[in-house]
């Protein structure tokens, strides 16, 4: 024992976590500590927290057969006693186990083991000491579980004098610092010598720098190897050896009631300090990563986050929904493709509800429900899959889909597979090779790839993989691109546009991706033109990708909402396809009817004054129809919001404010007393008493799209200033 | 293969189980993708008159909704941990909300193993925040409700007082189920007429103070065992309160309603005369309506039905539709997590009536009416798979409901008959 501190009375130790770099000998040391404690007559629970499950080998004389994670693998629920085997002098041995190297999540296996330990605490298994032998480094939250206060009241760190071993020891101190702050829980260092030059000096320097004692020094000794060959501890095999006496001395201090071992605070070094100390490199302090929150020293020049600050880091605005949902939403529009959602059931529940509800809402707007997604399979990730990965379940889903005649399968991953590193791209490639099926991975990993829009983009990109190349162009055929599949009026808008296209003898070969099929997507290259629904960034990106694959031109005008924009859209389209006369006929037959309707509305609206304020949706179409109906727009603005980029806003004669606020809106209502406010938010009737109408997020398209909204707003102008129910809120 | 809504799992069960207690705040450690749906459903089920606007509502962590604040995790948080965001969220919530907090890790967040207890301690809310680190993934939602209610009870520690005669708790009701409020009202009404008082219904509208008084109940009566067996066992172990599970399933249909109420009355030492009278009266009203339709069309005899639900509902419903209305089962799909004794009873019954082939299929061969969730029901009706549907599970169809309704008890039995006749006529 190198250092002792008797100045403070320490609590009695019963749970000891032993950490150290992989291969440094901590399993050997932990097993000998358990054996030495057992020799003293204590009851011991020895828990190996290493996927290779060899911690208890020396205590049992063989490898533990059933590990805790085995129960997950075999989908069997064992009795607690099944996991516990009795070894040397009655030591109870448990191995956490883990998945095969390179798959699944070993940390999750550790978490599962500690759930078992929680259950054991309420059972008959009581031990004087619990020894945790924990894998090399604090690699993730799972491996850090033994550090949690309820599990370990003493932490011992095993290291040699080699740099990487000391580096790992320092990392462990960083983890402990993160958990404990100034609280002391570290007993000290167990120096396991490798016999290197100046090794002892390096360990001593490190121990002094991090303010930890070296509890024992274990020499390099053949006795350890001899005992290991027999799957035994040196305590058992060489009870009278010097090596055994070292462990006995340590456990005497560990088990002392009168003079328990002092516990120390973690003071990890910065990397440059460690390198300077051990490698004797002269280095300046390195810039510190933003995420580094465990340093023992104050970090300079870092933004300080106070309790009063509840806002997000402006560099990382909150994500709206997840990419998994976006990808599933667009790919579910391919009627004869199978979607394999690799996710927990909760994600599948949310998504299936969202998609079917959207279809249900659209039912009155389609003549015949031609398509419904018929194949949506979920892997239902459970605890077992979280540890071992989902390859088997994905294979099973692929086979099921293939048996049901599925031609193409998309595998889409949620957050959980992303976190455990499930390689769906690898699975897809292997299975496709074995079976000859077309399997397309969409590894968005839930929110890891971004928000809902990002997922729509990823899903659409994946679908472009099935487009056939070098197809002959067919005249007067188009691809419609970027319909809003979750809107209530998707089908209504398509039907309206398709009516115009039919009039011009133009055929839609594919709606990408809305109510479509594999065949239609494959033959996109036959089309002469891509018709984007909007000019937002996502739609334009997908249009560019398809155009690059197929050589199909992109039409520059998005779907129109007003009479005049529809006329321009039809004119441009009919010119493109050399059916100008037909286009003119289509427009001219609407002019008189439209003008009549406007004249009727103007009887109500002419001379009225409006404020229009949107929290995202485009308002330029609304400004056009308001103008036509001789309404004066006092203020037009977009609320400032993390969710709108304003990249798509089109310039207009009326000045549009781009950073309007709700407070300004209420002020302007008070100042100008408009006849009507058009907005996307609910107005507080206590703050203003006036008529207001909502701006639709997805307006109807075509000659009469904007007019339909205008008619509704005109009706509001003829109704009461405020409805009675608002007084009851 | 027909596309149906995937049933909810433990996460939804835990969230809505806790949200059924009005003065509890559920916090999710998750991306917003897990939050928006649950925030919407919780808001809908609680029917609070607060307006949401996801684009403009400025309150942090709520992302424009009124319920279920969340950390809004992104890819960086999955690498560097969620503790910083969690601490900021808890520090915000503790200043704006004074009640009990349930902090739940969504599956992705649970994987990275962040120490919720430590964050709670650092945020100084240990006294009123329950961490749920591993909600369990892809397990039945009913179990999630059951386990979160037990955790809340453990925290609230109901006062251990003398047992009060003829006072019970209703267990196994949750806002996750369809028509929770209407069901609660109907059962309270029927029991009150028999002289039995309901002290509390944890997870179905009772607040923390009411739940703290629940240990005075002399019996716990379980409506849906899938949602409450652990809760009932906890009461029994902690306060020696016995529990009652009806042998015929939940009180749906005249027969099972009578069995449920009269069974409870026997235990409580009271008569069940009111329910007996009310059921007789209801049967007469129902018979008149059925006779009118039957005399014209022959319905509902021979109408085909399919059920997708938990066994506590499927058992009494199947028996009642078959024996009382003469309807024929063509698809009975019992959901995961169902109460095993009822499951066996259904199989036994179907065998007795020579319809065991329909067990495990849904919607089966050309059903006229299906009993399922509102979203699946709407879709199947639109596709022409059935003539109509009756909502018995979450999620709802989206129809606005103001008047509390139920499919349980006497009123619920009449509502089911009414719906069936309207579909078939």
mmCIF file with all atom_site columns, C-alpha atoms in Angstrom, chain A residues 17-167:
data_model
loop_
_atom_site.group_PDB
_atom_site.id
_atom_site.type_symbol
_atom_site.label_atom_id
_atom_site.label_alt_id
_atom_site.label_comp_id
_atom_site.label_asym_id
_atom_site.label_entity_id
_atom_site.label_seq_id
_atom_site.pdbx_PDB_ins_code
_atom_site.Cartn_x
_atom_site.Cartn_y
_atom_site.Cartn_z
_atom_site.occupancy
_atom_site.B_iso_or_equiv
_atom_site.pdbx_formal_charge
_atom_site.auth_seq_id
_atom_site.auth_comp_id
_atom_site.auth_asym_id
_atom_site.auth_atom_id
_atom_site.pdbx_PDB_model_num
ATOM 1   C CA . UNK A 1 17  ? -16.061 -1.434  -10.063 1.00 0.00 ? 17  UNK A CA 1
ATOM 2   C CA . UNK A 1 18  ? -12.733 -2.287  -11.653 1.00 0.00 ? 18  UNK A CA 1
ATOM 3   C CA . UNK A 1 19  ? -11.980 -0.403  -14.866 1.00 0.00 ? 19  UNK A CA 1
ATOM 4   C CA . UNK A 1 20  ? -9.030  -0.440  -17.209 1.00 0.00 ? 20  UNK A CA 1
ATOM 5   C CA . UNK A 1 21  ? -7.949  -0.640  -20.810 1.00 0.00 ? 21  UNK A CA 1
ATOM 6   C CA . UNK A 1 22  ? -8.894  -3.813  -22.698 1.00 0.00 ? 22  UNK A CA 1
ATOM 7   C CA . UNK A 1 23  ? -6.206  -6.501  -22.308 1.00 0.00 ? 23  UNK A CA 1
ATOM 8   C CA . UNK A 1 24  ? -4.514  -4.800  -19.371 1.00 0.00 ? 24  UNK A CA 1
ATOM 9   C CA . UNK A 1 25  ? -5.294  -7.686  -17.027 1.00 0.00 ? 25  UNK A CA 1
ATOM 10  C CA . UNK A 1 26  ? -8.256  -6.328  -15.121 1.00 0.00 ? 26  UNK A CA 1
ATOM 11  C CA . UNK A 1 27  ? -10.213 -9.587  -15.443 1.00 0.00 ? 27  UNK A CA 1
ATOM 12  C CA . UNK A 1 28  ? -7.315  -11.461 -13.859 1.00 0.00 ? 28  UNK A CA 1
ATOM 13  C CA . UNK A 1 29  ? -7.023  -8.842  -11.143 1.00 0.00 ? 29  UNK A CA 1
ATOM 14  C CA . UNK A 1 30  ? -10.771 -8.709  -10.458 1.00 0.00 ? 30  UNK A CA 1
ATOM 15  C CA . UNK A 1 31  ? -11.010 -12.483 -10.265 1.00 0.00 ? 31  UNK A CA 1
ATOM 16  C CA . UNK A 1 32  ? -8.118  -12.552 -7.781  1.00 0.00 ? 32  UNK A CA 1
ATOM 17  C CA . UNK A 1 33  ? -9.729  -9.819  -5.686  1.00 0.00 ? 33  UNK A CA 1
ATOM 18  C CA . UNK A 1 34  ? -12.977 -11.810 -5.612  1.00 0.00 ? 34  UNK A CA 1
ATOM 19  C CA . UNK A 1 35  ? -11.079 -14.984 -4.694  1.00 0.00 ? 35  UNK A CA 1
ATOM 20  C CA . UNK A 1 36  ? -9.110  -13.224 -1.957  1.00 0.00 ? 36  UNK A CA 1
ATOM 21  C CA . UNK A 1 37  ? -12.311 -11.778 -0.471  1.00 0.00 ? 37  UNK A CA 1
ATOM 22  C CA . UNK A 1 38  ? -13.938 -15.217 -0.641  1.00 0.00 ? 38  UNK A CA 1
ATOM 23  C CA . UNK A 1 39  ? -10.957 -16.655 1.235   1.00 0.00 ? 39  UNK A CA 1
ATOM 24  C CA . UNK A 1 40  ? -11.760 -14.197 4.006   1.00 0.00 ? 40  UNK A CA 1
ATOM 25  C CA . UNK A 1 41  ? -15.208 -15.739 4.291   1.00 0.00 ? 41  UNK A CA 1
ATOM 26  C CA . UNK A 1 42  ? -17.179 -13.040 2.484   1.00 0.00 ? 42  UNK A CA 1
ATOM 27  C CA . UNK A 1 43  ? -19.972 -13.844 0.036   1.00 0.00 ? 43  UNK A CA 1
ATOM 28  C CA . UNK A 1 44  ? -19.132 -12.436 -3.379  1.00 0.00 ? 44  UNK A CA 1
ATOM 29  C CA . UNK A 1 45  ? -21.087 -11.595 -6.524  1.00 0.00 ? 45  UNK A CA 1
ATOM 30  C CA . UNK A 1 46  ? -18.668 -11.231 -9.438  1.00 0.00 ? 46  UNK A CA 1
ATOM 31  C CA . UNK A 1 47  ? -20.099 -9.580  -12.550 1.00 0.00 ? 47  UNK A CA 1
ATOM 32  C CA . UNK A 1 48  ? -18.208 -9.575  -15.823 1.00 0.00 ? 48  UNK A CA 1
ATOM 33  C CA . UNK A 1 49  ? -19.223 -6.627  -18.007 1.00 0.00 ? 49  UNK A CA 1
ATOM 34  C CA . UNK A 1 50  ? -17.305 -7.584  -21.120 1.00 0.00 ? 50  UNK A CA 1
ATOM 35  C CA . UNK A 1 51  ? -18.916 -9.006  -24.280 1.00 0.00 ? 51  UNK A CA 1
ATOM 36  C CA . UNK A 1 52  ? -16.226 -11.688 -24.500 1.00 0.00 ? 52  UNK A CA 1
ATOM 37  C CA . UNK A 1 53  ? -17.532 -13.056 -21.172 1.00 0.00 ? 53  UNK A CA 1
ATOM 38  C CA . UNK A 1 54  ? -14.250 -14.392 -19.789 1.00 0.00 ? 54  UNK A CA 1
ATOM 39  C CA . UNK A 1 55  ? -14.117 -12.487 -16.518 1.00 0.00 ? 55  UNK A CA 1
ATOM 40  C CA . UNK A 1 56  ? -15.341 -15.371 -14.405 1.00 0.00 ? 56  UNK A CA 1
ATOM 41  C CA . UNK A 1 57  ? -13.343 -18.075 -16.163 1.00 0.00 ? 57  UNK A CA 1
ATOM 42  C CA . UNK A 1 58  ? -10.640 -18.188 -13.471 1.00 0.00 ? 58  UNK A CA 1
ATOM 43  C CA . UNK A 1 59  ? -13.266 -18.407 -10.740 1.00 0.00 ? 59  UNK A CA 1
ATOM 44  C CA . UNK A 1 60  ? -15.378 -21.077 -12.454 1.00 0.00 ? 60  UNK A CA 1
ATOM 45  C CA . UNK A 1 61  ? -12.610 -23.094 -14.066 1.00 0.00 ? 61  UNK A CA 1
ATOM 46  C CA . UNK A 1 62  ? -14.358 -22.705 -17.417 1.00 0.00 ? 62  UNK A CA 1
ATOM 47  C CA . UNK A 1 63  ? -16.235 -20.164 -19.523 1.00 0.00 ? 63  UNK A CA 1
ATOM 48  C CA . UNK A 1 64  ? -19.649 -19.128 -18.249 1.00 0.00 ? 64  UNK A CA 1
ATOM 49  C CA . UNK A 1 65  ? -22.235 -20.856 -20.444 1.00 0.00 ? 65  UNK A CA 1
ATOM 50  C CA . UNK A 1 66  ? -25.335 -18.692 -20.121 1.00 0.00 ? 66  UNK A CA 1
ATOM 51  C CA . UNK A 1 67  ? -24.820 -14.949 -20.172 1.00 0.00 ? 67  UNK A CA 1
ATOM 52  C CA . UNK A 1 68  ? -27.518 -12.389 -19.479 1.00 0.00 ? 68  UNK A CA 1
ATOM 53  C CA . UNK A 1 69  ? -27.659 -11.341 -23.106 1.00 0.00 ? 69  UNK A CA 1
ATOM 54  C CA . UNK A 1 70  ? -28.088 -14.978 -24.156 1.00 0.00 ? 70  UNK A CA 1
ATOM 55  C CA . UNK A 1 71  ? -31.614 -14.826 -22.802 1.00 0.00 ? 71  UNK A CA 1
ATOM 56  C CA . UNK A 1 72  ? -32.307 -12.067 -25.291 1.00 0.00 ? 72  UNK A CA 1
ATOM 57  C CA . UNK A 1 73  ? -30.722 -13.957 -28.150 1.00 0.00 ? 73  UNK A CA 1
ATOM 58  C CA . UNK A 1 74  ? -32.787 -17.052 -27.495 1.00 0.00 ? 74  UNK A CA 1
ATOM 59  C CA . UNK A 1 75  ? -35.937 -15.049 -26.715 1.00 0.00 ? 75  UNK A CA 1
ATOM 60  C CA . UNK A 1 76  ? -36.255 -17.014 -23.519 1.00 0.00 ? 76  UNK A CA 1
ATOM 61  C CA . UNK A 1 77  ? -36.856 -15.665 -20.072 1.00 0.00 ? 77  UNK A CA 1
ATOM 62  C CA . UNK A 1 78  ? -34.613 -17.551 -17.675 1.00 0.00 ? 78  UNK A CA 1
ATOM 63  C CA . UNK A 1 79  ? -34.906 -17.667 -13.907 1.00 0.00 ? 79  UNK A CA 1
ATOM 64  C CA . UNK A 1 80  ? -32.399 -15.350 -12.245 1.00 0.00 ? 80  UNK A CA 1
ATOM 65  C CA . UNK A 1 81  ? -30.618 -18.418 -10.891 1.00 0.00 ? 81  UNK A CA 1
ATOM 66  C CA . UNK A 1 82  ? -29.848 -19.541 -14.478 1.00 0.00 ? 82  UNK A CA 1
ATOM 67  C CA . UNK A 1 83  ? -27.422 -16.677 -14.936 1.00 0.00 ? 83  UNK A CA 1
ATOM 68  C CA . UNK A 1 84  ? -25.544 -17.331 -11.722 1.00 0.00 ? 84  UNK A CA 1
ATOM 69  C CA . UNK A 1 85  ? -22.924 -20.017 -11.467 1.00 0.00 ? 85  UNK A CA 1
ATOM 70  C CA . UNK A 1 86  ? -21.021 -20.749 -8.333  1.00 0.00 ? 86  UNK A CA 1
ATOM 71  C CA . UNK A 1 87  ? -17.265 -20.703 -8.528  1.00 0.00 ? 87  UNK A CA 1
ATOM 72  C CA . UNK A 1 88  ? -14.281 -20.699 -6.217  1.00 0.00 ? 88  UNK A CA 1
ATOM 73  C CA . UNK A 1 89  ? -15.317 -20.667 -2.541  1.00 0.00 ? 89  UNK A CA 1
ATOM 74  C CA . UNK A 1 90  ? -18.939 -19.992 -3.421  1.00 0.00 ? 90  UNK A CA 1
ATOM 75  C CA . UNK A 1 91  ? -18.339 -16.851 -5.496  1.00 0.00 ? 91  UNK A CA 1
ATOM 76  C CA . UNK A 1 92  ? -21.539 -16.130 -7.496  1.00 0.00 ? 92  UNK A CA 1
ATOM 77  C CA . UNK A 1 93  ? -20.527 -15.437 -11.086 1.00 0.00 ? 93  UNK A CA 1
ATOM 78  C CA . UNK A 1 94  ? -22.562 -13.515 -13.677 1.00 0.00 ? 94  UNK A CA 1
ATOM 79  C CA . UNK A 1 95  ? -21.475 -12.574 -17.186 1.00 0.00 ? 95  UNK A CA 1
ATOM 80  C CA . UNK A 1 96  ? -23.243 -9.800  -19.085 1.00 0.00 ? 96  UNK A CA 1
ATOM 81  C CA . UNK A 1 97  ? -22.126 -11.243 -22.405 1.00 0.00 ? 97  UNK A CA 1
ATOM 82  C CA . UNK A 1 98  ? -22.860 -9.388  -25.618 1.00 0.00 ? 98  UNK A CA 1
ATOM 83  C CA . UNK A 1 99  ? -23.323 -9.577  -29.349 1.00 0.00 ? 99  UNK A CA 1
ATOM 84  C CA . UNK A 1 100 ? -20.816 -10.806 -31.903 1.00 0.00 ? 100 UNK A CA 1
ATOM 85  C CA . UNK A 1 101 ? -18.037 -8.283  -32.518 1.00 0.00 ? 101 UNK A CA 1
ATOM 86  C CA . UNK A 1 102 ? -19.099 -5.600  -34.979 1.00 0.00 ? 102 UNK A CA 1
ATOM 87  C CA . UNK A 1 103 ? -22.860 -5.962  -34.605 1.00 0.00 ? 103 UNK A CA 1
ATOM 88  C CA . UNK A 1 104 ? -25.500 -4.690  -32.267 1.00 0.00 ? 104 UNK A CA 1
ATOM 89  C CA . UNK A 1 105 ? -24.891 -2.783  -29.087 1.00 0.00 ? 105 UNK A CA 1
ATOM 90  C CA . UNK A 1 106 ? -22.744 -4.271  -26.340 1.00 0.00 ? 106 UNK A CA 1
ATOM 91  C CA . UNK A 1 107 ? -23.488 -1.309  -24.089 1.00 0.00 ? 107 UNK A CA 1
ATOM 92  C CA . UNK A 1 108 ? -27.140 -2.249  -24.306 1.00 0.00 ? 108 UNK A CA 1
ATOM 93  C CA . UNK A 1 109 ? -26.184 -5.712  -23.056 1.00 0.00 ? 109 UNK A CA 1
ATOM 94  C CA . UNK A 1 110 ? -24.620 -4.109  -19.994 1.00 0.00 ? 110 UNK A CA 1
ATOM 95  C CA . UNK A 1 111 ? -27.767 -2.058  -19.408 1.00 0.00 ? 111 UNK A CA 1
ATOM 96  C CA . UNK A 1 112 ? -29.797 -5.246  -19.586 1.00 0.00 ? 112 UNK A CA 1
ATOM 97  C CA . UNK A 1 113 ? -27.498 -6.912  -17.049 1.00 0.00 ? 113 UNK A CA 1
ATOM 98  C CA . UNK A 1 114 ? -28.007 -4.101  -14.612 1.00 0.00 ? 114 UNK A CA 1
ATOM 99  C CA . UNK A 1 115 ? -31.765 -4.417  -14.954 1.00 0.00 ? 115 UNK A CA 1
ATOM 100 C CA . UNK A 1 116 ? -31.261 -8.005  -13.823 1.00 0.00 ? 116 UNK A CA 1
ATOM 101 C CA . UNK A 1 117 ? -29.144 -6.834  -10.906 1.00 0.00 ? 117 UNK A CA 1
ATOM 102 C CA . UNK A 1 118 ? -31.945 -4.476  -9.892  1.00 0.00 ? 118 UNK A CA 1
ATOM 103 C CA . UNK A 1 119 ? -34.321 -7.422  -9.874  1.00 0.00 ? 119 UNK A CA 1
ATOM 104 C CA . UNK A 1 120 ? -31.826 -9.474  -7.876  1.00 0.00 ? 120 UNK A CA 1
ATOM 105 C CA . UNK A 1 121 ? -31.677 -6.828  -5.179  1.00 0.00 ? 121 UNK A CA 1
ATOM 106 C CA . UNK A 1 122 ? -35.261 -7.557  -4.350  1.00 0.00 ? 122 UNK A CA 1
ATOM 107 C CA . UNK A 1 123 ? -34.636 -11.295 -4.303  1.00 0.00 ? 123 UNK A CA 1
ATOM 108 C CA . UNK A 1 124 ? -32.756 -13.650 -2.060  1.00 0.00 ? 124 UNK A CA 1
ATOM 109 C CA . UNK A 1 125 ? -29.347 -12.921 -3.507  1.00 0.00 ? 125 UNK A CA 1
ATOM 110 C CA . UNK A 1 126 ? -27.451 -10.917 -0.930  1.00 0.00 ? 126 UNK A CA 1
ATOM 111 C CA . UNK A 1 127 ? -23.706 -10.664 -1.026  1.00 0.00 ? 127 UNK A CA 1
ATOM 112 C CA . UNK A 1 128 ? -21.067 -9.005  1.135   1.00 0.00 ? 128 UNK A CA 1
ATOM 113 C CA . UNK A 1 129 ? -19.284 -7.688  -1.944  1.00 0.00 ? 129 UNK A CA 1
ATOM 114 C CA . UNK A 1 130 ? -20.143 -7.129  -5.562  1.00 0.00 ? 130 UNK A CA 1
ATOM 115 C CA . UNK A 1 131 ? -17.230 -6.876  -7.977  1.00 0.00 ? 131 UNK A CA 1
ATOM 116 C CA . UNK A 1 132 ? -17.810 -5.385  -11.430 1.00 0.00 ? 132 UNK A CA 1
ATOM 117 C CA . UNK A 1 133 ? -15.169 -6.126  -14.044 1.00 0.00 ? 133 UNK A CA 1
ATOM 118 C CA . UNK A 1 134 ? -15.794 -3.553  -16.755 1.00 0.00 ? 134 UNK A CA 1
ATOM 119 C CA . UNK A 1 135 ? -14.496 -3.442  -20.321 1.00 0.00 ? 135 UNK A CA 1
ATOM 120 C CA . UNK A 1 136 ? -11.496 -1.274  -21.059 1.00 0.00 ? 136 UNK A CA 1
ATOM 121 C CA . UNK A 1 137 ? -12.741 2.218   -21.538 1.00 0.00 ? 137 UNK A CA 1
ATOM 122 C CA . UNK A 1 138 ? -15.861 4.274   -20.900 1.00 0.00 ? 138 UNK A CA 1
ATOM 123 C CA . UNK A 1 139 ? -17.006 3.891   -24.494 1.00 0.00 ? 139 UNK A CA 1
ATOM 124 C CA . UNK A 1 140 ? -20.699 4.709   -24.117 1.00 0.00 ? 140 UNK A CA 1
ATOM 125 C CA . UNK A 1 141 ? -23.456 5.167   -21.589 1.00 0.00 ? 141 UNK A CA 1
ATOM 126 C CA . UNK A 1 142 ? -23.977 1.408   -21.333 1.00 0.00 ? 142 UNK A CA 1
ATOM 127 C CA . UNK A 1 143 ? -20.439 0.718   -20.205 1.00 0.00 ? 143 UNK A CA 1
ATOM 128 C CA . UNK A 1 144 ? -20.633 3.653   -17.827 1.00 0.00 ? 144 UNK A CA 1
ATOM 129 C CA . UNK A 1 145 ? -23.592 2.181   -15.948 1.00 0.00 ? 145 UNK A CA 1
ATOM 130 C CA . UNK A 1 146 ? -21.417 0.606   -13.225 1.00 0.00 ? 146 UNK A CA 1
ATOM 131 C CA . UNK A 1 147 ? -20.171 4.110   -12.487 1.00 0.00 ? 147 UNK A CA 1
ATOM 132 C CA . UNK A 1 148 ? -23.614 5.177   -11.440 1.00 0.00 ? 148 UNK A CA 1
ATOM 133 C CA . UNK A 1 149 ? -23.813 5.779   -7.745  1.00 0.00 ? 149 UNK A CA 1
ATOM 134 C CA . UNK A 1 150 ? -26.231 3.047   -6.895  1.00 0.00 ? 150 UNK A CA 1
ATOM 135 C CA . UNK A 1 151 ? -23.984 0.408   -8.408  1.00 0.00 ? 151 UNK A CA 1
ATOM 136 C CA . UNK A 1 152 ? -20.420 1.175   -7.313  1.00 0.00 ? 152 UNK A CA 1
ATOM 137 C CA . UNK A 1 153 ? -19.222 2.785   -4.125  1.00 0.00 ? 153 UNK A CA 1
ATOM 138 C CA . UNK A 1 154 ? -15.567 2.234   -4.961  1.00 0.00 ? 154 UNK A CA 1
ATOM 139 C CA . UNK A 1 155 ? -13.799 2.461   -8.301  1.00 0.00 ? 155 UNK A CA 1
ATOM 140 C CA . UNK A 1 156 ? -10.381 0.965   -8.925  1.00 0.00 ? 156 UNK A CA 1
ATOM 141 C CA . UNK A 1 157 ? -8.434  1.732   -12.075 1.00 0.00 ? 157 UNK A CA 1
ATOM 142 C CA . UNK A 1 158 ? -6.031  -0.822  -13.499 1.00 0.00 ? 158 UNK A CA 1
ATOM 143 C CA . UNK A 1 159 ? -3.189  0.445   -15.650 1.00 0.00 ? 159 UNK A CA 1
ATOM 144 C CA . UNK A 1 160 ? 0.315   -0.347  -16.770 1.00 0.00 ? 160 UNK A CA 1
ATOM 145 C CA . UNK A 1 161 ? 2.917   2.286   -17.567 1.00 0.00 ? 161 UNK A CA 1
ATOM 146 C CA . UNK A 1 162 ? 2.262   2.145   -21.301 1.00 0.00 ? 162 UNK A CA 1
ATOM 147 C CA . UNK A 1 163 ? 0.939   5.334   -22.809 1.00 0.00 ? 163 UNK A CA 1
ATOM 148 C CA . UNK A 1 164 ? -2.290  3.869   -24.222 1.00 0.00 ? 164 UNK A CA 1
ATOM 149 C CA . UNK A 1 165 ? -3.090  2.235   -20.912 1.00 0.00 ? 165 UNK A CA 1
ATOM 150 C CA . UNK A 1 166 ? -2.593  5.538   -19.083 1.00 0.00 ? 166 UNK A CA 1
ATOM 151 C CA . UNK A 1 167 ? -4.589  7.287   -21.814 1.00 0.00 ? 167 UNK A CA 1
#
